[in-house]
Short mmCIF file of C-alpha atoms in Angstrom, two decimals:
data_model
loop_
_atom_site.label_atom_id
_atom_site.label_comp_id
_atom_site.label_asym_id
_atom_site.label_seq_id
_atom_site.Cartn_x
_atom_site.Cartn_y
_atom_site.Cartn_z
CA UNK J 1 13.27 -86.99 -20.74
CA UNK J 2 11.16 -89.93 -19.53
CA UNK J 3 12.98 -89.91 -16.21
CA UNK J 4 12.29 -86.20 -15.77
CA UNK J 5 8.62 -86.71 -16.62
CA UNK J 6 8.33 -89.63 -14.21
CA UNK J 7 10.03 -87.58 -11.48
CA UNK J 8 7.58 -84.75 -12.15
CA UNK J 9 4.64 -87.13 -11.69
CA UNK J 10 6.01 -89.37 -8.92
CA UNK J 11 7.07 -86.46 -6.73
CA UNK J 12 3.57 -84.99 -7.08
CA UNK J 13 4.61 -81.70 -8.68
CA UNK J 14 1.85 -82.24 -11.22
CA UNK J 15 -0.72 -82.87 -8.50
CA UNK J 16 0.35 -79.71 -6.67
CA UNK J 17 0.01 -77.65 -9.86
CA UNK J 18 -3.41 -79.15 -10.58
CA UNK J 19 -4.53 -78.40 -7.02
CA UNK J 20 -3.27 -74.84 -7.49
CA UNK J 21 -5.30 -74.51 -10.68
CA UNK J 22 -8.61 -75.83 -9.36
CA UNK J 23 -8.36 -73.66 -6.24
CA UNK J 24 -7.67 -70.57 -8.35
CA UNK J 25 -10.58 -71.46 -10.61
CA UNK J 26 -12.92 -71.55 -7.61
CA UNK J 27 -12.27 -67.85 -7.05
CA UNK J 28 -12.78 -67.10 -10.73
CA UNK J 29 -16.04 -69.06 -10.82
CA UNK J 30 -17.30 -66.81 -8.02
CA UNK J 31 -16.21 -63.71 -9.96
CA UNK J 32 -13.74 -62.43 -7.35
CA UNK J 33 -10.00 -61.79 -7.34
CA UNK J 34 -7.89 -64.88 -6.80
CA UNK J 35 -6.31 -65.10 -3.34
CA UNK J 36 -2.94 -66.17 -4.77
CA UNK J 37 -1.20 -66.66 -1.42
CA UNK J 38 -3.89 -69.06 -0.23
CA UNK J 39 -3.94 -70.85 -3.59
CA UNK J 40 -0.17 -71.34 -3.42
CA UNK J 41 -0.45 -72.54 0.17
CA UNK J 42 -2.97 -75.23 -0.80
CA UNK J 43 -0.64 -76.44 -3.55
CA UNK J 44 2.32 -76.60 -1.13
CA UNK J 45 0.26 -78.48 1.47
CA UNK J 46 -0.82 -81.00 -1.18
CA UNK J 47 2.80 -81.51 -2.23
CA UNK J 48 3.95 -82.04 1.36
CA UNK J 49 1.09 -84.35 2.30
CA UNK J 50 1.56 -86.68 -0.67
CA UNK J 51 5.36 -86.75 -0.43
CA UNK J 52 5.66 -87.17 3.34
CA UNK J 53 2.50 -89.11 4.21
CA UNK J 54 4.73 -92.04 5.21
CA UNK J 55 5.47 -90.15 8.43
CA UNK J 56 1.87 -90.82 9.49
CA UNK J 57 2.58 -94.54 9.17
CA UNK J 58 5.64 -94.58 11.42
CA UNK J 59 5.54 -95.89 14.97
CA UNK J 60 6.72 -93.47 17.65
CA UNK J 61 10.32 -94.69 17.70
CA UNK J 62 10.64 -94.67 13.91
CA UNK J 63 8.83 -91.34 13.82
CA UNK J 64 11.48 -89.68 15.99
CA UNK J 65 14.26 -91.22 13.88
CA UNK J 66 12.73 -89.77 10.73
CA UNK J 67 12.42 -86.34 12.33
CA UNK J 68 16.07 -86.42 13.39
CA UNK J 69 17.14 -87.11 9.82
CA UNK J 70 15.65 -83.77 8.81
CA UNK J 71 15.36 -81.68 11.95
CA UNK J 72 14.39 -78.55 9.99
CA UNK J 73 11.32 -80.21 8.49
CA UNK J 74 9.11 -79.75 11.62
CA UNK J 75 10.03 -76.06 11.70
CA UNK J 76 9.20 -75.64 8.00
CA UNK J 77 5.93 -77.51 8.49
CA UNK J 78 4.88 -75.32 11.41
CA UNK J 79 5.71 -72.19 9.41
CA UNK J 80 3.63 -73.42 6.47
CA UNK J 81 0.67 -74.24 8.75
CA UNK J 82 0.98 -70.83 10.40
CA UNK J 83 0.99 -69.10 7.00
CA UNK J 84 -2.17 -71.01 6.14
CA UNK J 85 -3.97 -69.76 9.24
CA UNK J 86 -2.95 -66.19 8.35
CA UNK J 87 -4.84 -66.51 5.07
CA UNK J 88 -8.17 -67.20 6.75
CA UNK J 89 -10.71 -64.39 6.70
CA UNK J 90 -13.80 -65.84 8.40
CA UNK J 91 -12.19 -67.31 11.50
CA UNK J 92 -15.33 -68.80 13.05
CA UNK J 93 -16.20 -70.88 10.00
CA UNK J 94 -12.79 -71.45 8.36
CA UNK J 95 -10.64 -72.61 11.28
CA UNK J 96 -12.96 -75.53 12.20
CA UNK J 97 -12.99 -76.58 8.54
CA UNK J 98 -9.21 -76.44 8.34
CA UNK J 99 -8.86 -78.46 11.55
CA UNK J 100 -11.33 -81.04 10.22
CA UNK J 101 -9.27 -81.43 7.04
CA UNK J 102 -6.09 -81.94 9.10
CA UNK J 103 -7.79 -84.48 11.36
CA UNK J 104 -9.24 -86.41 8.42
CA UNK J 105 -5.80 -86.50 6.81
CA UNK J 106 -4.35 -88.08 9.94
CA UNK J 107 -7.00 -90.77 10.43
CA UNK J 108 -6.91 -91.49 6.70
CA UNK J 109 -3.30 -92.66 6.95
CA UNK J 110 -3.09 -94.19 10.43
CA UNK J 111 -5.19 -95.72 13.17
CA UNK J 112 -5.87 -93.73 16.33
CA UNK J 113 -7.80 -94.23 19.55
CA UNK J 114 -10.90 -93.22 17.57
CA UNK J 115 -10.45 -95.67 14.69
CA UNK J 116 -9.06 -99.22 14.86
CA UNK J 117 -7.48 -99.00 11.41
CA UNK J 118 -6.46 -96.37 8.88
CA UNK J 119 -9.60 -95.23 7.07
CA UNK J 120 -7.95 -95.54 3.68
CA UNK J 121 -8.45 -99.28 4.15
CA UNK J 122 -12.23 -98.77 4.01
CA UNK J 123 -13.41 -98.96 0.40
CA UNK J 124 -16.21 -96.41 0.98
CA UNK J 125 -14.47 -93.94 3.31
CA UNK J 126 -11.26 -93.80 1.26
CA UNK J 127 -12.66 -91.81 -1.72
CA UNK J 128 -15.06 -89.90 0.54
CA UNK J 129 -12.31 -88.58 2.83
CA UNK J 130 -10.13 -87.58 -0.12
CA UNK J 131 -13.11 -85.76 -1.60
CA UNK J 132 -14.01 -83.99 1.64
CA UNK J 133 -10.43 -82.79 2.34
CA UNK J 134 -9.98 -81.48 -1.20
CA UNK J 135 -13.43 -79.88 -1.10
CA UNK J 136 -12.63 -78.02 2.12
CA UNK J 137 -9.30 -76.68 0.90
CA UNK J 138 -10.10 -75.99 -2.77
CA UNK J 139 -13.77 -75.00 -2.59
CA UNK J 140 -15.31 -74.37 0.84
CA UNK J 141 -12.73 -71.89 2.11
CA UNK J 142 -12.42 -70.01 -1.23
CA UNK J 143 -16.22 -69.71 -1.42
CA UNK J 144 -16.23 -68.25 2.08
CA UNK J 145 -13.56 -65.80 0.90
CA UNK J 146 -16.01 -64.83 -1.86
CA UNK J 147 -18.54 -63.80 0.78
CA UNK J 148 -20.87 -66.78 0.44
CA UNK J 149 -22.69 -68.05 3.50
CA UNK J 150 -21.64 -71.28 5.19
CA UNK J 151 -24.65 -73.12 3.73
CA UNK J 152 -23.95 -71.84 0.20
CA UNK J 153 -20.26 -72.74 0.49
CA UNK J 154 -21.09 -76.22 1.80
CA UNK J 155 -23.60 -76.80 -0.99
CA UNK J 156 -21.13 -75.90 -3.75
CA UNK J 157 -18.37 -77.85 -2.01
CA UNK J 158 -20.38 -81.06 -2.36
CA UNK J 159 -19.85 -80.79 -6.12
CA UNK J 160 -16.08 -80.60 -5.59
CA UNK J 161 -16.22 -83.51 -3.17
CA UNK J 162 -18.06 -85.81 -5.58
CA UNK J 163 -15.78 -84.79 -8.46
CA UNK J 164 -12.61 -85.58 -6.49
CA UNK J 165 -14.14 -88.80 -5.14
CA UNK J 166 -14.81 -89.88 -8.73
CA UNK J 167 -11.16 -89.25 -9.63
CA UNK J 168 -10.04 -91.17 -6.55
CA UNK J 169 -12.13 -94.17 -7.56
CA UNK J 170 -10.60 -93.99 -11.03
CA UNK J 171 -7.16 -94.40 -9.45
CA UNK J 172 -8.51 -97.44 -7.58
CA UNK J 173 -9.53 -98.93 -10.92
CA UNK J 174 -5.98 -98.50 -12.19
CA UNK J 175 -4.50 -100.01 -9.02
CA UNK J 176 -6.86 -102.97 -8.77
CA UNK J 177 -4.15 -105.56 -9.53
CA UNK J 178 -1.67 -104.04 -7.04
CA UNK J 179 -4.34 -103.63 -4.35
CA UNK J 180 -5.24 -107.30 -4.65
CA UNK J 181 -1.84 -108.12 -3.15
CA UNK J 182 -2.38 -105.81 -0.13
CA UNK J 183 -4.80 -105.86 2.84
CA UNK J 184 -6.54 -102.78 1.41
CA UNK J 185 -9.95 -103.41 -0.13
CA UNK J 186 -11.12 -100.85 -2.71
CA UNK J 187 -14.51 -100.38 -4.36
CA UNK J 188 -13.40 -101.94 -7.69
CA UNK J 189 -12.29 -105.03 -5.78
CA UNK J 190 -15.57 -105.13 -3.88
CA UNK J 191 -18.10 -104.56 -6.67
CA UNK J 192 -16.04 -104.78 -9.86
CA UNK J 193 -14.69 -102.26 -12.36
CA UNK J 194 -17.90 -101.88 -14.36
CA UNK J 195 -20.03 -101.05 -11.29
CA UNK J 196 -17.33 -98.66 -10.06
CA UNK J 197 -17.49 -96.81 -13.37
CA UNK J 198 -21.25 -96.46 -12.92
CA UNK J 199 -20.65 -95.04 -9.43
CA UNK J 200 -18.11 -92.51 -10.74
CA UNK J 201 -20.52 -91.52 -13.51
CA UNK J 202 -23.24 -90.84 -10.94
CA UNK J 203 -20.79 -88.81 -8.84
CA UNK J 204 -19.91 -86.66 -11.88
CA UNK J 205 -23.62 -86.17 -12.62
CA UNK J 206 -24.16 -85.00 -9.04
CA UNK J 207 -21.29 -82.53 -9.45
CA UNK J 208 -22.78 -81.21 -12.69
CA UNK J 209 -26.28 -80.83 -11.24
CA UNK J 210 -25.01 -78.95 -8.20
CA UNK J 211 -22.86 -76.63 -10.34
CA UNK J 212 -25.82 -76.05 -12.69
CA UNK J 213 -28.09 -75.09 -9.80
CA UNK J 214 -25.30 -72.91 -8.40
CA UNK J 215 -25.22 -71.03 -11.70
CA UNK J 216 -29.04 -70.85 -11.73
CA UNK J 217 -29.05 -69.02 -8.38
CA UNK J 218 -26.11 -66.83 -9.48
CA UNK J 219 -23.46 -68.32 -7.21
CA UNK J 220 -21.35 -69.48 -10.16
CA UNK J 221 -20.61 -67.54 -13.32
CA UNK J 222 -22.27 -69.07 -16.39
CA UNK J 223 -19.00 -69.26 -18.42
CA UNK J 224 -17.49 -71.14 -15.47
CA UNK J 225 -20.37 -73.61 -15.60
CA UNK J 226 -19.71 -74.32 -19.30
CA UNK J 227 -16.04 -74.90 -18.51
CA UNK J 228 -16.95 -77.29 -15.69
CA UNK J 229 -19.27 -79.27 -17.97
CA UNK J 230 -16.43 -79.72 -20.48
CA UNK J 231 -14.16 -80.83 -17.64
CA UNK J 232 -16.64 -83.35 -16.25
CA UNK J 233 -17.23 -84.78 -19.72
CA UNK J 234 -13.49 -85.18 -20.32
CA UNK J 235 -13.10 -86.78 -16.87
CA UNK J 236 -15.98 -89.16 -17.68
CA UNK J 237 -14.27 -90.24 -20.91
CA UNK J 238 -11.04 -90.94 -19.00
CA UNK J 239 -13.00 -92.93 -16.42
CA UNK J 240 -14.76 -95.03 -19.06
CA UNK J 241 -11.43 -95.81 -20.73
CA UNK J 242 -9.61 -96.52 -17.45
CA UNK J 243 -8.42 -100.00 -16.56
CA UNK J 244 -5.62 -101.98 -14.97
CA UNK J 245 -3.71 -102.09 -18.28
CA UNK J 246 -3.36 -98.30 -18.48
CA UNK J 247 0.13 -96.90 -17.71
CA UNK J 248 0.69 -94.91 -14.53
CA UNK J 249 0.98 -91.60 -16.40
CA UNK J 250 -2.61 -92.06 -17.61
CA UNK J 251 -3.76 -91.55 -14.03
CA UNK J 252 -1.04 -89.32 -12.60
CA UNK J 253 -1.00 -86.96 -15.58
CA UNK J 254 -4.37 -87.16 -17.34
CA UNK J 255 -6.80 -88.03 -14.54
CA UNK J 256 -5.17 -85.65 -12.04
CA UNK J 257 -4.87 -83.16 -14.90
CA UNK J 258 -8.64 -82.80 -15.10
CA UNK J 259 -8.39 -80.64 -11.96
CA UNK J 260 -6.35 -78.11 -13.95
CA UNK J 261 -8.70 -78.08 -16.94
CA UNK J 262 -11.31 -75.58 -15.63
CA UNK J 263 -8.69 -72.88 -15.13
CA UNK J 264 -6.97 -73.64 -18.44
CA UNK J 265 -10.28 -73.60 -20.33
CA UNK J 266 -11.30 -70.34 -18.68
CA UNK J 267 -8.02 -68.71 -19.71
CA UNK J 268 -8.50 -69.87 -23.29
#
């Protein structure tokens, strides 16, 4: 049973499900029908990115060797990307956002002619990029589907970005001992765990304030706001209790699981 649970977490099935849930909740918070095909696509993309991100790290020669081992994978990947583009409704505003998320994912994992090192090695850009990519896929595009303007969608997406960035920093707190043995410098290593927890608390407060204002101007349903407040409070408790001594499932199951909580609470 433990092996099955670990496989479920380590292969990022749980993360994919949580991504599915928070994307679906975005539609519900805007009081429109859930675009289930797009929601499923986001979950699949999350699963693929986290399970096959090592391909971004390969040099050209090793990259071709890896492709040859599974020659159908490029075809499947292209089909999935194509399906994603078919789900877009506002082409002028959604395609650039989708391309930005793809580009950020690439430079996050590997260096290019534009960046001398992978941006995940930067203690400030690491959580920011994760937050931006998740915000684009799980908030910005769904809000555009709801008929919101670009400015309204961007504004609400900042709340998603800061929420996900806070969760990312929580993972860095849990990995502080492992990261010490690698070239990667994270915020907890730079400023300490206590200061990092203050930063994550501020990020959650920003998320809550933006969501509250979004409800005030009738962009977010009031019941959805209450659900989000419960979620942010639960996430804050997990952050406060986080530390290097916590087991991996604390982060992979509980911290990631906060993304699924808004949808679950709304269903209850």
